[in-house]
Amino acid sequence: MTIVTPEFEAECKAHLDRFFAAHPNATMQKRANKALRLLRSSETPIKGKAEGWAAGIIYAVGTYDRPPVGVPDVLNSEFEKIMGVTMSTARQRAARVKEFIYL
């Protein structure tokens, strides 16, 4: 487990930027960037790769005010391909991201 480092944060940000370049959504992007800042400011150690956490952030903010059935306007298979992780990983990380955001 590691604390969020500047390199880890930059890698997450790159994954977020790549996703939002392919699927523009200003509101979700603003929420995702805020979630990344909250994740960075947490002293709780995290485990896993940056792409998994970036996918979790997108999934968490995409399901913020709707049932958690996927990222809005993106097929699960397409999301997996863009982010390089499985939906299972994205959902697991999203649950952790929500803990960071809402606690």
CSV table of N, CA and C in Angstrom, one decimal:
chain,number,residue,atom,x,y,z
A,1,MET,N,0.8,-1.2,0.0
A,1,MET,CA,0.0,0.0,0.0
A,1,MET,C,0.9,1.2,0.0
A,2,THR,N,0.4,2.3,-0.7
A,2,THR,CA,1.2,3.5,-0.7
A,2,THR,C,0.3,4.7,-0.5
A,3,ILE,N,0.9,5.8,-0.1
A,3,ILE,CA,0.2,7.1,-0.1
A,3,ILE,C,0.2,7.6,-1.5
A,4,VAL,N,-0.8,8.4,-1.9
A,4,VAL,CA,-0.8,9.0,-3.2
A,4,VAL,C,0.4,9.9,-3.4
A,5,THR,N,1.2,9.6,-4.4
A,5,THR,CA,2.4,10.4,-4.7
A,5,THR,C,2.1,11.3,-5.9
A,6,PRO,N,2.9,12.3,-6.1
A,6,PRO,CA,2.7,13.2,-7.3
A,6,PRO,C,2.7,12.4,-8.6
A,7,GLU,N,3.6,11.4,-8.7
A,7,GLU,CA,3.6,10.6,-9.9
A,7,GLU,C,2.3,9.8,-10.1
A,8,PHE,N,1.8,9.2,-9.1
A,8,PHE,CA,0.6,8.5,-9.1
A,8,PHE,C,-0.6,9.4,-9.5
A,9,GLU,N,-0.6,10.6,-8.9
A,9,GLU,CA,-1.6,11.5,-9.2
A,9,GLU,C,-1.6,12.0,-10.7
A,10,ALA,N,-0.4,12.2,-11.2
A,10,ALA,CA,-0.2,12.6,-12.6
A,10,ALA,C,-0.7,11.5,-13.5
A,11,GLU,N,-0.4,10.3,-13.2
A,11,GLU,CA,-0.8,9.1,-14.0
A,11,GLU,C,-2.3,9.0,-14.0
A,12,CYS,N,-2.9,9.2,-12.8
A,12,CYS,CA,-4.4,9.2,-12.7
A,12,CYS,C,-5.0,10.3,-13.6
A,13,LYS,N,-4.4,11.5,-13.5
A,13,LYS,CA,-4.9,12.6,-14.2
A,13,LYS,C,-4.8,12.4,-15.7
A,14,ALA,N,-3.7,11.7,-16.2
A,14,ALA,CA,-3.6,11.4,-17.6
A,14,ALA,C,-4.7,10.5,-18.1
A,15,HIS,N,-5.0,9.5,-17.3
A,15,HIS,CA,-6.1,8.5,-17.6
A,15,HIS,C,-7.4,9.3,-17.7
A,16,LEU,N,-7.7,10.1,-16.7
A,16,LEU,CA,-8.9,10.9,-16.7
A,16,LEU,C,-9.0,11.8,-17.9
A,17,ASP,N,-7.9,12.5,-18.2
A,17,ASP,CA,-7.9,13.4,-19.4
A,17,ASP,C,-8.1,12.6,-20.7
A,18,ARG,N,-7.5,11.4,-20.8
A,18,ARG,CA,-7.7,10.6,-22.0
A,18,ARG,C,-9.2,10.2,-22.1
A,19,PHE,N,-9.8,9.8,-21.0
A,19,PHE,CA,-11.2,9.4,-21.1
A,19,PHE,C,-12.1,10.6,-21.5
A,20,PHE,N,-11.9,11.7,-20.9
A,20,PHE,CA,-12.8,12.9,-21.2
A,20,PHE,C,-12.5,13.5,-22.5
A,21,ALA,N,-11.3,13.2,-23.1
A,21,ALA,CA,-11.0,13.6,-24.5
A,21,ALA,C,-11.9,12.8,-25.4
A,22,ALA,N,-12.1,11.5,-25.1
A,22,ALA,CA,-12.9,10.7,-25.9
A,22,ALA,C,-14.4,10.8,-25.6
A,23,HIS,N,-14.8,11.2,-24.4
A,23,HIS,CA,-16.2,11.3,-24.0
A,23,HIS,C,-16.3,12.6,-23.2
A,24,PRO,N,-16.4,13.7,-23.9
A,24,PRO,CA,-16.5,15.0,-23.2
A,24,PRO,C,-17.8,15.1,-22.3
A,25,ASN,N,-17.6,15.5,-21.1
A,25,ASN,CA,-18.7,15.7,-20.1
A,25,ASN,C,-18.1,16.7,-19.0
A,26,ALA,N,-18.3,18.0,-19.2
A,26,ALA,CA,-17.7,19.0,-18.3
A,26,ALA,C,-18.1,18.7,-16.8
A,27,THR,N,-19.3,18.4,-16.6
A,27,THR,CA,-19.7,18.2,-15.2
A,27,THR,C,-19.0,17.0,-14.6
A,28,MET,N,-19.0,15.9,-15.3
A,28,MET,CA,-18.3,14.7,-14.8
A,28,MET,C,-16.8,15.0,-14.6
A,29,GLN,N,-16.2,15.7,-15.6
A,29,GLN,CA,-14.8,15.9,-15.5
A,29,GLN,C,-14.5,16.8,-14.3
A,30,LYS,N,-15.3,17.8,-14.0
A,30,LYS,CA,-15.1,18.6,-12.9
A,30,LYS,C,-15.2,17.8,-11.6
A,31,ARG,N,-16.2,16.9,-11.5
A,31,ARG,CA,-16.3,16.1,-10.3
A,31,ARG,C,-15.1,15.1,-10.2
A,32,ALA,N,-14.7,14.6,-11.3
A,32,ALA,CA,-13.6,13.6,-11.3
A,32,ALA,C,-12.3,14.3,-10.8
A,33,ASN,N,-12.0,15.5,-11.3
A,33,ASN,CA,-10.8,16.2,-10.8
A,33,ASN,C,-10.9,16.5,-9.3
A,34,LYS,N,-12.1,16.8,-8.9
A,34,LYS,CA,-12.3,17.1,-7.4
A,34,LYS,C,-12.1,15.8,-6.6
A,35,ALA,N,-12.6,14.7,-7.1
A,35,ALA,CA,-12.4,13.4,-6.5
A,35,ALA,C,-10.9,13.1,-6.4
A,36,LEU,N,-10.2,13.3,-7.5
A,36,LEU,CA,-8.8,13.0,-7.4
A,36,LEU,C,-8.0,13.9,-6.4
A,37,ARG,N,-8.4,15.2,-6.3
A,37,ARG,CA,-7.9,16.0,-5.3
A,37,ARG,C,-8.2,15.5,-3.9
A,38,LEU,N,-9.4,15.0,-3.6
A,38,LEU,CA,-9.7,14.5,-2.3
A,38,LEU,C,-9.0,13.2,-2.1
A,39,LEU,N,-8.8,12.4,-3.1
A,39,LEU,CA,-8.0,11.2,-2.9
A,39,LEU,C,-6.5,11.5,-2.6
A,40,ARG,N,-6.0,12.5,-3.2
A,40,ARG,CA,-4.6,13.0,-3.0
A,40,ARG,C,-4.5,13.5,-1.5
A,41,SER,N,-5.5,14.2,-1.0
A,41,SER,CA,-5.3,14.8,0.3
A,41,SER,C,-5.6,13.8,1.4
A,42,SER,N,-6.0,12.6,1.1
A,42,SER,CA,-6.3,11.6,2.1
A,42,SER,C,-4.9,11.0,2.6
A,43,GLU,N,-4.9,10.7,3.9
A,43,GLU,CA,-3.7,10.1,4.4
A,43,GLU,C,-3.9,8.6,4.4
A,44,THR,N,-5.0,8.1,4.0
A,44,THR,CA,-5.3,6.7,4.0
A,44,THR,C,-4.5,6.0,2.8
A,45,PRO,N,-3.7,5.0,3.1
A,45,PRO,CA,-3.0,4.3,2.1
A,45,PRO,C,-3.9,3.7,1.1
A,46,ILE,N,-3.5,3.6,-0.2
A,46,ILE,CA,-4.3,3.0,-1.2
A,46,ILE,C,-3.4,1.9,-1.9
A,47,LYS,N,-4.1,1.0,-2.5
A,47,LYS,CA,-3.5,-0.1,-3.2
A,47,LYS,C,-4.0,-0.2,-4.6
A,48,GLY,N,-3.1,-0.4,-5.5
A,48,GLY,CA,-3.6,-0.7,-6.9
A,48,GLY,C,-2.9,0.3,-7.9
A,49,LYS,N,-3.3,0.1,-9.2
A,49,LYS,CA,-2.7,0.9,-10.2
A,49,LYS,C,-3.5,2.1,-10.5
A,50,ALA,N,-2.8,3.1,-11.1
A,50,ALA,CA,-3.5,4.4,-11.4
A,50,ALA,C,-4.7,4.3,-12.3
A,51,GLU,N,-4.6,3.4,-13.3
A,51,GLU,CA,-5.7,3.3,-14.2
A,51,GLU,C,-6.9,2.7,-13.5
A,52,GLY,N,-6.7,1.8,-12.6
A,52,GLY,CA,-7.9,1.3,-11.8
A,52,GLY,C,-8.5,2.4,-11.0
A,53,TRP,N,-7.7,3.2,-10.4
A,53,TRP,CA,-8.2,4.3,-9.5
A,53,TRP,C,-8.9,5.4,-10.4
A,54,ALA,N,-8.3,5.7,-11.6
A,54,ALA,CA,-9.0,6.6,-12.5
A,54,ALA,C,-10.3,6.1,-13.0
A,55,ALA,N,-10.4,4.8,-13.3
A,55,ALA,CA,-11.6,4.2,-13.7
A,55,ALA,C,-12.6,4.3,-12.6
A,56,GLY,N,-12.2,4.0,-11.3
A,56,GLY,CA,-13.1,4.1,-10.2
A,56,GLY,C,-13.6,5.5,-9.9
A,57,ILE,N,-12.7,6.5,-10.2
A,57,ILE,CA,-13.2,7.9,-10.0
A,57,ILE,C,-14.3,8.2,-11.0
A,58,ILE,N,-14.0,7.8,-12.3
A,58,ILE,CA,-15.0,8.1,-13.3
A,58,ILE,C,-16.3,7.3,-13.0
A,59,TYR,N,-16.3,6.1,-12.6
A,59,TYR,CA,-17.5,5.3,-12.3
A,59,TYR,C,-18.2,5.9,-11.1
A,60,ALA,N,-17.4,6.3,-10.1
A,60,ALA,CA,-18.1,6.9,-8.9
A,60,ALA,C,-18.8,8.2,-9.2
A,61,VAL,N,-18.1,9.1,-10.0
A,61,VAL,CA,-18.8,10.4,-10.3
A,61,VAL,C,-19.9,10.2,-11.3
A,62,GLY,N,-19.7,9.2,-12.2
A,62,GLY,CA,-20.8,8.9,-13.2
A,62,GLY,C,-22.0,8.4,-12.6
A,63,THR,N,-21.9,7.7,-11.5
A,63,THR,CA,-23.1,7.1,-10.8
A,63,THR,C,-23.5,7.9,-9.5
A,64,TYR,N,-22.9,9.1,-9.4
A,64,TYR,CA,-23.1,10.0,-8.2
A,64,TYR,C,-24.6,10.2,-7.9
A,65,ASP,N,-25.4,10.5,-8.9
A,65,ASP,CA,-26.8,10.9,-8.7
A,65,ASP,C,-27.7,10.0,-9.5
A,66,ARG,N,-27.3,8.8,-9.8
A,66,ARG,CA,-28.1,7.8,-10.6
A,66,ARG,C,-27.7,6.4,-10.1
A,67,PRO,N,-28.5,5.4,-10.4
A,67,PRO,CA,-28.2,4.0,-10.0
A,67,PRO,C,-26.8,3.6,-10.6
A,68,PRO,N,-26.1,2.8,-9.9
A,68,PRO,CA,-24.7,2.4,-10.3
A,68,PRO,C,-24.8,1.3,-11.4
A,69,VAL,N,-25.2,1.7,-12.6
A,69,VAL,CA,-25.3,0.7,-13.7
A,69,VAL,C,-24.3,0.9,-14.8
A,70,GLY,N,-23.4,1.8,-14.6
A,70,GLY,CA,-22.3,2.0,-15.6
A,70,GLY,C,-22.1,3.5,-15.8
A,71,VAL,N,-21.1,3.8,-16.5
A,71,VAL,CA,-20.8,5.2,-16.8
A,71,VAL,C,-21.8,5.7,-17.9
A,72,PRO,N,-22.4,6.9,-17.6
A,72,PRO,CA,-23.4,7.4,-18.6
A,72,PRO,C,-22.9,7.5,-20.0
A,73,ASP,N,-23.7,7.0,-20.9
A,73,ASP,CA,-23.4,7.2,-22.4
A,73,ASP,C,-22.2,6.5,-22.8
A,74,VAL,N,-21.7,5.5,-22.1
A,74,VAL,CA,-20.5,4.7,-22.5
A,74,VAL,C,-20.8,3.2,-22.2
A,75,LEU,N,-20.6,2.4,-23.2
A,75,LEU,CA,-20.8,1.0,-23.1
A,75,LEU,C,-19.7,0.4,-22.1
A,76,ASN,N,-20.1,-0.5,-21.3
A,76,ASN,CA,-19.1,-1.1,-20.4
A,76,ASN,C,-17.9,-1.6,-21.1
A,77,SER,N,-18.1,-2.3,-22.3
A,77,SER,CA,-16.9,-2.8,-23.0
A,77,SER,C,-16.0,-1.7,-23.5
A,78,GLU,N,-16.6,-0.6,-23.9
A,78,GLU,CA,-15.8,0.5,-24.4
A,78,GLU,C,-15.1,1.2,-23.2
A,79,PHE,N,-15.7,1.3,-22.1
A,79,PHE,CA,-15.1,1.8,-20.9
A,79,PHE,C,-13.9,1.0,-20.5
A,80,GLU,N,-14.0,-0.4,-20.5
A,80,GLU,CA,-12.9,-1.3,-20.2
A,80,GLU,C,-11.8,-1.1,-21.1
A,81,LYS,N,-12.1,-0.9,-22.4
A,81,LYS,CA,-11.0,-0.7,-23.4
A,81,LYS,C,-10.3,0.6,-23.2
A,82,ILE,N,-11.0,1.7,-23.0
A,82,ILE,CA,-10.4,3.0,-22.8
A,82,ILE,C,-9.5,3.0,-21.6
A,83,MET,N,-10.1,2.5,-20.5
A,83,MET,CA,-9.4,2.6,-19.2
A,83,MET,C,-8.3,1.5,-19.0
A,84,GLY,N,-8.5,0.4,-19.7
A,84,GLY,CA,-7.5,-0.7,-19.5
A,84,GLY,C,-7.7,-1.5,-18.2
A,85,VAL,N,-9.0,-1.5,-17.7
A,85,VAL,CA,-9.3,-2.3,-16.5
A,85,VAL,C,-10.7,-3.0,-16.8
A,86,THR,N,-10.9,-4.0,-15.9
A,86,THR,CA,-12.3,-4.6,-16.0
A,86,THR,C,-13.3,-3.8,-15.3
A,87,MET,N,-14.5,-4.0,-15.6
A,87,MET,CA,-15.6,-3.3,-14.9
A,87,MET,C,-15.6,-3.7,-13.4
A,88,SER,N,-15.2,-4.9,-13.1
A,88,SER,CA,-15.1,-5.3,-11.7
A,88,SER,C,-14.1,-4.4,-10.9
A,89,THR,N,-13.0,-4.2,-11.5
A,89,THR,CA,-12.0,-3.3,-10.9
A,89,THR,C,-12.5,-1.9,-10.7
A,90,ALA,N,-13.2,-1.4,-11.8
A,90,ALA,CA,-13.7,0.0,-11.7
A,90,ALA,C,-14.8,0.1,-10.6
A,91,ARG,N,-15.6,-0.9,-10.5
A,91,ARG,CA,-16.6,-0.9,-9.4
A,91,ARG,C,-16.0,-1.0,-8.0
A,92,GLN,N,-15.0,-1.8,-7.9
A,92,GLN,CA,-14.3,-1.9,-6.6
A,92,GLN,C,-13.7,-0.6,-6.2
A,93,ARG,N,-13.0,0.0,-7.2
A,93,ARG,CA,-12.3,1.3,-6.9
A,93,ARG,C,-13.3,2.4,-6.7
A,94,ALA,N,-14.4,2.3,-7.4
A,94,ALA,CA,-15.5,3.3,-7.2
A,94,ALA,C,-16.0,3.3,-5.8
A,95,ALA,N,-16.2,2.1,-5.2
A,95,ALA,CA,-16.7,2.0,-3.9
A,95,ALA,C,-15.7,2.6,-2.9
A,96,ARG,N,-14.4,2.4,-3.1
A,96,ARG,CA,-13.4,3.1,-2.3
A,96,ARG,C,-13.3,4.6,-2.5
A,97,VAL,N,-13.5,5.0,-3.7
A,97,VAL,CA,-13.5,6.5,-4.0
A,97,VAL,C,-14.6,7.1,-3.3
A,98,LYS,N,-15.8,6.5,-3.3
A,98,LYS,CA,-17.0,7.0,-2.6
A,98,LYS,C,-16.7,7.2,-1.1
A,99,GLU,N,-16.0,6.2,-0.5
A,99,GLU,CA,-15.6,6.3,0.9
A,99,GLU,C,-14.8,7.6,1.1
A,100,PHE,N,-13.8,7.8,0.2
A,100,PHE,CA,-12.9,9.0,0.4
A,100,PHE,C,-13.7,10.3,0.2
A,101,ILE,N,-14.7,10.3,-0.7
A,101,ILE,CA,-15.4,11.5,-1.0
A,101,ILE,C,-16.4,11.8,0.1
A,102,TYR,N,-17.2,10.8,0.5
A,102,TYR,CA,-18.3,11.1,1.4
A,102,TYR,C,-18.0,10.9,2.9
A,103,LEU,N,-16.8,10.6,3.3
A,103,LEU,CA,-16.5,10.5,4.7
A,103,LEU,C,-15.8,11.7,5.2
